[in-house]
PDB file of C-alpha atoms in Angstrom:
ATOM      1  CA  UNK A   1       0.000   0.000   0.000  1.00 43.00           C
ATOM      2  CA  UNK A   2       1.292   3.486  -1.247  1.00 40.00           C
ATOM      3  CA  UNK A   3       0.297   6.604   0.543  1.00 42.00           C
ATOM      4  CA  UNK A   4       0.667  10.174  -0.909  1.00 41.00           C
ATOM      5  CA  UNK A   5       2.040  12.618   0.851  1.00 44.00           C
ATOM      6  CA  UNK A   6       3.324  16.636   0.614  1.00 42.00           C
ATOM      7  CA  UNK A   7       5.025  16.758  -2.315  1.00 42.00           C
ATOM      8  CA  UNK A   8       8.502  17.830  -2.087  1.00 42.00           C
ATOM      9  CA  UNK A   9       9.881  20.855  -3.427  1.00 41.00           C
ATOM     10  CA  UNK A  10      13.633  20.391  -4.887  1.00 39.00           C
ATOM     11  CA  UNK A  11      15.556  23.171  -6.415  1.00 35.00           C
ATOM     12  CA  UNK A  12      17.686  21.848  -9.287  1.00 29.00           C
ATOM     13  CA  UNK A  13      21.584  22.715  -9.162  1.00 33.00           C
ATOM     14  CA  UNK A  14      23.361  20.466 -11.321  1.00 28.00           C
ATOM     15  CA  UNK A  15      27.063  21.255 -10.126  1.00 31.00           C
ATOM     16  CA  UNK A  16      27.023  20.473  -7.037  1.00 35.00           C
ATOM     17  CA  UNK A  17      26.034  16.720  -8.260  1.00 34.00           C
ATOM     18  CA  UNK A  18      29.692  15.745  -8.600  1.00 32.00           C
ATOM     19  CA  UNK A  19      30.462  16.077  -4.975  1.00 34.00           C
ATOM     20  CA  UNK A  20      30.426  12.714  -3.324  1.00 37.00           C
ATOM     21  CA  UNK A  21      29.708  12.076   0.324  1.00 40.00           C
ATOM     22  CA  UNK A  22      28.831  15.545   1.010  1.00 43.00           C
ATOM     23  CA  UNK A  23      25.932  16.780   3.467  1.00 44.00           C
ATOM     24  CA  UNK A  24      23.881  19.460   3.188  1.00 45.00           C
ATOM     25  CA  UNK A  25      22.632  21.759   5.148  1.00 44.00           C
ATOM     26  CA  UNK A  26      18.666  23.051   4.984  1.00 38.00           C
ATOM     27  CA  UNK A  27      19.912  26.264   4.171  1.00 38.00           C
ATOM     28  CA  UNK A  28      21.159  24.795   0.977  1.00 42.00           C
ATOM     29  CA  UNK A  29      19.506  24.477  -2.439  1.00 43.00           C
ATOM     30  CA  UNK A  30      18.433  20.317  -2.450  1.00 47.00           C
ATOM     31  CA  UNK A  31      19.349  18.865  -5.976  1.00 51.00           C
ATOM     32  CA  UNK A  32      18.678  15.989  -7.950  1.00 48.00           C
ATOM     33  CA  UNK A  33      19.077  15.329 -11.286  1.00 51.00           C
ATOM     34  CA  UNK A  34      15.624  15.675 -13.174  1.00 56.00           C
ATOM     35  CA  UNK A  35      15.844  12.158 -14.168  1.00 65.00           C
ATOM     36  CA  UNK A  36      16.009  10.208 -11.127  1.00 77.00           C
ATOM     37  CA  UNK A  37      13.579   8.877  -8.330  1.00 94.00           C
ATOM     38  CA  UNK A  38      13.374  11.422  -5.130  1.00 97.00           C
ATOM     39  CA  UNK A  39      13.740   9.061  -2.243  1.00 98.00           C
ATOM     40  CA  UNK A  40      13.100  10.857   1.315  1.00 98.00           C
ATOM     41  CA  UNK A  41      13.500   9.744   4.388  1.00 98.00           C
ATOM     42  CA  UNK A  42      11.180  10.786   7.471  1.00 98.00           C
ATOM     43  CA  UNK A  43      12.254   9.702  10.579  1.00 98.00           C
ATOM     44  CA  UNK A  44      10.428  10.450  14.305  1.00 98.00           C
ATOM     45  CA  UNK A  45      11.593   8.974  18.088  1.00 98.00           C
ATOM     46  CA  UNK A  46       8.682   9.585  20.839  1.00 98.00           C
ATOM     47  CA  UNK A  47       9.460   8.891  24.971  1.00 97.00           C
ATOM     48  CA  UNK A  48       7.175   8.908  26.820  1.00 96.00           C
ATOM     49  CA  UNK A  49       8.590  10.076  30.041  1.00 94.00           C
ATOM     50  CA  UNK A  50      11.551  11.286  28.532  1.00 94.00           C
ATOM     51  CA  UNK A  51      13.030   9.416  29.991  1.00 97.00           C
ATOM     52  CA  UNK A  52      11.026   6.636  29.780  1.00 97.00           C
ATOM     53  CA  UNK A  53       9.244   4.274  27.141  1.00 97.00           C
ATOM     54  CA  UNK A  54      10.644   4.977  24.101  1.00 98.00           C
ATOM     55  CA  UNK A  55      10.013   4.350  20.343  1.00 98.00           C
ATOM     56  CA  UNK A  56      11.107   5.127  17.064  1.00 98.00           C
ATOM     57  CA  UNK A  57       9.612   5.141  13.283  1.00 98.00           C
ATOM     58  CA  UNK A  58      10.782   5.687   9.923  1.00 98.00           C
ATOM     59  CA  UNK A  59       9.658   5.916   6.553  1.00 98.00           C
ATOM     60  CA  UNK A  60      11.192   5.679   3.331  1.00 98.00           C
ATOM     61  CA  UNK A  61       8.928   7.404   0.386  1.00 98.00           C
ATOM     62  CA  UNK A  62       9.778   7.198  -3.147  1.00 98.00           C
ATOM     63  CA  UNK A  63       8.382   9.996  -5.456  1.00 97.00           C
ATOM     64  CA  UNK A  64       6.178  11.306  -2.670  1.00 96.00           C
ATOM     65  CA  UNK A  65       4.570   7.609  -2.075  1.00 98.00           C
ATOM     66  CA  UNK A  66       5.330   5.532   0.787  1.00 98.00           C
ATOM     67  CA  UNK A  67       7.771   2.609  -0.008  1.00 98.00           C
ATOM     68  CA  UNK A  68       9.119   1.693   3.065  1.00 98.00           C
ATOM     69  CA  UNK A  69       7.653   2.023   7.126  1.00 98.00           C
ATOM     70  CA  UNK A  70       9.240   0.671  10.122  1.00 98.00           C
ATOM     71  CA  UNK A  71       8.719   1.178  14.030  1.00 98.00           C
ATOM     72  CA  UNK A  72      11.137  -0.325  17.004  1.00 98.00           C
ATOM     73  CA  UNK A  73      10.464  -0.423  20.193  1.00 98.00           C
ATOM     74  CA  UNK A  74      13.437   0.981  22.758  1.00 97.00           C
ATOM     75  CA  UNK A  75      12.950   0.381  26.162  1.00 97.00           C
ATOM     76  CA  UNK A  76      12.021   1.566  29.075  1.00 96.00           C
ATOM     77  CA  UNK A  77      14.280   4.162  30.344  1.00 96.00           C
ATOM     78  CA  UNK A  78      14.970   6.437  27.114  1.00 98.00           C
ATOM     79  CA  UNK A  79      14.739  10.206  26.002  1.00 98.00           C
ATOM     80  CA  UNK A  80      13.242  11.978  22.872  1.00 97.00           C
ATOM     81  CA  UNK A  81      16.654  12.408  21.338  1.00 98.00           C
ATOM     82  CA  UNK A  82      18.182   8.790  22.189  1.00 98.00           C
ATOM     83  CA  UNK A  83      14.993   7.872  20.173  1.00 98.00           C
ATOM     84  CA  UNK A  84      15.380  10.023  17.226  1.00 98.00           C
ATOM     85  CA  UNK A  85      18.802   9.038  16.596  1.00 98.00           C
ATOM     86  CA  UNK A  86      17.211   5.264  16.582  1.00 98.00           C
ATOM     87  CA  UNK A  87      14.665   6.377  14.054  1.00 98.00           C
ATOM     88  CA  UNK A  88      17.135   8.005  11.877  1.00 99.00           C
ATOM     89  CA  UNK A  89      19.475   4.427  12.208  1.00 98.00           C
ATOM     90  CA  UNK A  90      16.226   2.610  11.534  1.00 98.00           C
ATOM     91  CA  UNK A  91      16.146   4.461   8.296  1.00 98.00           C
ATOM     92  CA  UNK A  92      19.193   4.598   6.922  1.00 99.00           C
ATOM     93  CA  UNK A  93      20.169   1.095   7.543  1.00 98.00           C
ATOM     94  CA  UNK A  94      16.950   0.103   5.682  1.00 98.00           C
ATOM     95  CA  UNK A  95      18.182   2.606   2.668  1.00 98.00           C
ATOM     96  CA  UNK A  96      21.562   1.182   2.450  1.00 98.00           C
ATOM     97  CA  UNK A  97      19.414  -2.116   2.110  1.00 98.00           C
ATOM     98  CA  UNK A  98      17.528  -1.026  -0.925  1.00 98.00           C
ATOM     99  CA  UNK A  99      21.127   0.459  -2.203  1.00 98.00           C
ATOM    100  CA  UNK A 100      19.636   4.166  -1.938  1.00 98.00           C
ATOM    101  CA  UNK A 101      22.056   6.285  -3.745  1.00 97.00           C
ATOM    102  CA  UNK A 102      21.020   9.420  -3.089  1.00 98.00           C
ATOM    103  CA  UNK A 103      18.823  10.344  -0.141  1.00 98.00           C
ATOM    104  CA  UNK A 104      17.016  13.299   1.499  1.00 98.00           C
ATOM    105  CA  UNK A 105      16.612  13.371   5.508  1.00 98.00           C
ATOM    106  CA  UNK A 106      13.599  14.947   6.901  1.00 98.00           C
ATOM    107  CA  UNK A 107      13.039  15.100  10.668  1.00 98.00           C
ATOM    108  CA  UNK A 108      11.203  17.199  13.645  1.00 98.00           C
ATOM    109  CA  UNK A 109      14.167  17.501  15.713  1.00 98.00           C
ATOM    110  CA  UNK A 110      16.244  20.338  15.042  1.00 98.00           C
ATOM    111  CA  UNK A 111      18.770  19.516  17.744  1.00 98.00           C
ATOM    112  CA  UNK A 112      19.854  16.030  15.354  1.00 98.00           C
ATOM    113  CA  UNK A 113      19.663  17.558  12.130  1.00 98.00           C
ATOM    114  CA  UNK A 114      21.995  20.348  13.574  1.00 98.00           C
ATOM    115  CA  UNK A 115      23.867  17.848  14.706  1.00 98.00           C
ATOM    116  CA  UNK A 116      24.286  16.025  11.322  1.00 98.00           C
ATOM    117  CA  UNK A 117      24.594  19.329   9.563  1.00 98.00           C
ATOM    118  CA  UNK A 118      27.410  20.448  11.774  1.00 97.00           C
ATOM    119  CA  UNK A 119      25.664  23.584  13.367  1.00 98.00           C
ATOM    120  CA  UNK A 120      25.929  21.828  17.103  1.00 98.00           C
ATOM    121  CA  UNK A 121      28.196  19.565  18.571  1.00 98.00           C
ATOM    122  CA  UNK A 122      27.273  16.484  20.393  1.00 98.00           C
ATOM    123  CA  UNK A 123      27.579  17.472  24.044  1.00 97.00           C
ATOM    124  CA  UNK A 124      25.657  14.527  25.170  1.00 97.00           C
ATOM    125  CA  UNK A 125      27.313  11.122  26.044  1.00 97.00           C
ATOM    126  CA  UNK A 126      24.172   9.048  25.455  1.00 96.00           C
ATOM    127  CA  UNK A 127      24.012  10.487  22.314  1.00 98.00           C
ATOM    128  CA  UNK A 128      27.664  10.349  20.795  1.00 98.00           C
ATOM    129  CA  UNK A 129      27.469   6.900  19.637  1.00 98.00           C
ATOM    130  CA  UNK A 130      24.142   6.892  18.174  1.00 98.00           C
ATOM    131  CA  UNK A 131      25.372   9.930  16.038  1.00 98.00           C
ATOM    132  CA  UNK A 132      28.886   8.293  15.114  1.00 98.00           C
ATOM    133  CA  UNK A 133      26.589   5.736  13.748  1.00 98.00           C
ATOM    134  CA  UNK A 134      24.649   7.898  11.885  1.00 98.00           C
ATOM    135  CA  UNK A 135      27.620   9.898  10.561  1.00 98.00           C
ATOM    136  CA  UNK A 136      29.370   6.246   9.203  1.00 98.00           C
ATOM    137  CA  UNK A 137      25.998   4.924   8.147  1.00 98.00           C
ATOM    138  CA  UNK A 138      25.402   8.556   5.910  1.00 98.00           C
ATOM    139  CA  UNK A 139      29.056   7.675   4.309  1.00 98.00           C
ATOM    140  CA  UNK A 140      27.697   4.821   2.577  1.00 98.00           C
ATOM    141  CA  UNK A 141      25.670   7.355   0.194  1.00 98.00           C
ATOM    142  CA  UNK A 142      26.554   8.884  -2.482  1.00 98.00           C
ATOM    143  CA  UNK A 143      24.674  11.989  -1.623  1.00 98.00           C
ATOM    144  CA  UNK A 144      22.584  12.863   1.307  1.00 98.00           C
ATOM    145  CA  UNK A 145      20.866  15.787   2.677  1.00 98.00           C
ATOM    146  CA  UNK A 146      19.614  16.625   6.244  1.00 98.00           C
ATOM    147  CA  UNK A 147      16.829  18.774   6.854  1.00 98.00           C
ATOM    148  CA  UNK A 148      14.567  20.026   9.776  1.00 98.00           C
ATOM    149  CA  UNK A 149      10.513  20.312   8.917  1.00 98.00           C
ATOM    150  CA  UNK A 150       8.435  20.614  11.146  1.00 98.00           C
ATOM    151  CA  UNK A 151       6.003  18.527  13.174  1.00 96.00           C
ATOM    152  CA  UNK A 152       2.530  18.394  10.761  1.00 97.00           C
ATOM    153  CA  UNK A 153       4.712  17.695   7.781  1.00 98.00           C
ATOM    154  CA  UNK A 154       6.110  14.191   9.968  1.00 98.00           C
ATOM    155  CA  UNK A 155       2.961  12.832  10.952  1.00 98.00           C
ATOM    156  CA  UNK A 156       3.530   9.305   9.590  1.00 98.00           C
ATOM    157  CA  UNK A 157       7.072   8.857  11.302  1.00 98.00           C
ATOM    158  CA  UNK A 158       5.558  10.089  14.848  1.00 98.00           C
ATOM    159  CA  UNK A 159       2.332   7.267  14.375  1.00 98.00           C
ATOM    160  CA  UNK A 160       4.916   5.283  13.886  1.00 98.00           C
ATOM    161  CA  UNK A 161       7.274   6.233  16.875  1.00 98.00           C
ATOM    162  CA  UNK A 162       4.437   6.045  19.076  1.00 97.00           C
ATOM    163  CA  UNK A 163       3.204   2.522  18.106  1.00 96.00           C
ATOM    164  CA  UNK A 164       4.986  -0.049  20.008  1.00 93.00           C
ATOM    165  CA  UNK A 165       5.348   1.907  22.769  1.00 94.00           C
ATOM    166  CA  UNK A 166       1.056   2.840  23.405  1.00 81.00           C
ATOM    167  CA  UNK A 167       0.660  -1.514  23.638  1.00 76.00           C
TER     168      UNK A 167
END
């Protein structure tokens, strides 16, 4: 099952194409070339608690129609940015799997997509090695961009976060 969802705005830019293994950040012009598929990536962690029980979800769409979807539950004893760094594993690990080339990174927290982008540093211990794991995981593309949206434009990633942990 396929669901449609905002369509995605992408400024062409053909140049900056060649670069490999470069990030952008959402202050940047996003670029494809016109003839390939746009594959996003929405990603959402929820704790309830915070800390507490945690979740994460992911979703993978594919010219604006969901391809991919998956939820993991956490534990019991985890906060909302432990669990967005999950979500954001959860989805590029699943990418890499379906040999995603090029990929665009959409997610509600501003504090990880700074992170990624290289506006903030990673002050938090708990966090470090979930974002070294991003940071290698993000090599394996040929391209990828990280931007912040904001919450009503990541409604399917944050049903998803919340999922296993409201049984």
């Amino acid at each position: 099952a396929t669901q449609k969802v905002n369509e995605i705005k992408v400024e062409f830019n053909t140049n900056k194409l060649k670069n490999k293994n470069k990030t952008e950040n959402d202050n940047e012009a996003m670029e494809i070339d016109e003839d390939r598929n746009i594959y996003v990536l929405r990603f959402d962690g929820a704790s309830k608690g915070n800390p507490g029980k945690a979740g994460s979800g992911a979703v993978i769409y594919l010219n604006n129609n969901e391809l991919w979807n998956g939820s993991k539950y956490i534990g019991n004893r985890f906060t909302c940015n432990y669990a967005e760094y999950s979500a954001l594993i959860l989805g590029l690990k699943e990418a890499i799997n379906r040999n995603i080339k090029i990929l665009y990174v959409e997610g509600d927290s501003q504090l990880v997509i700074n992170q990624l982008n290289g506006k903030f540093k990673v002050k938090s211990k708990n966090l470090m090695d979930l974002y070294i794991e991003a940071k290698n995981l993000s090599k394996k593309f040929d391209r990828i961009y990280f931007k912040h949206i904001y919450r009503q434009f990541n409604i399917r990633a944050d049903e998803l976060a919340n999922l296993l942990i409201n049984k």
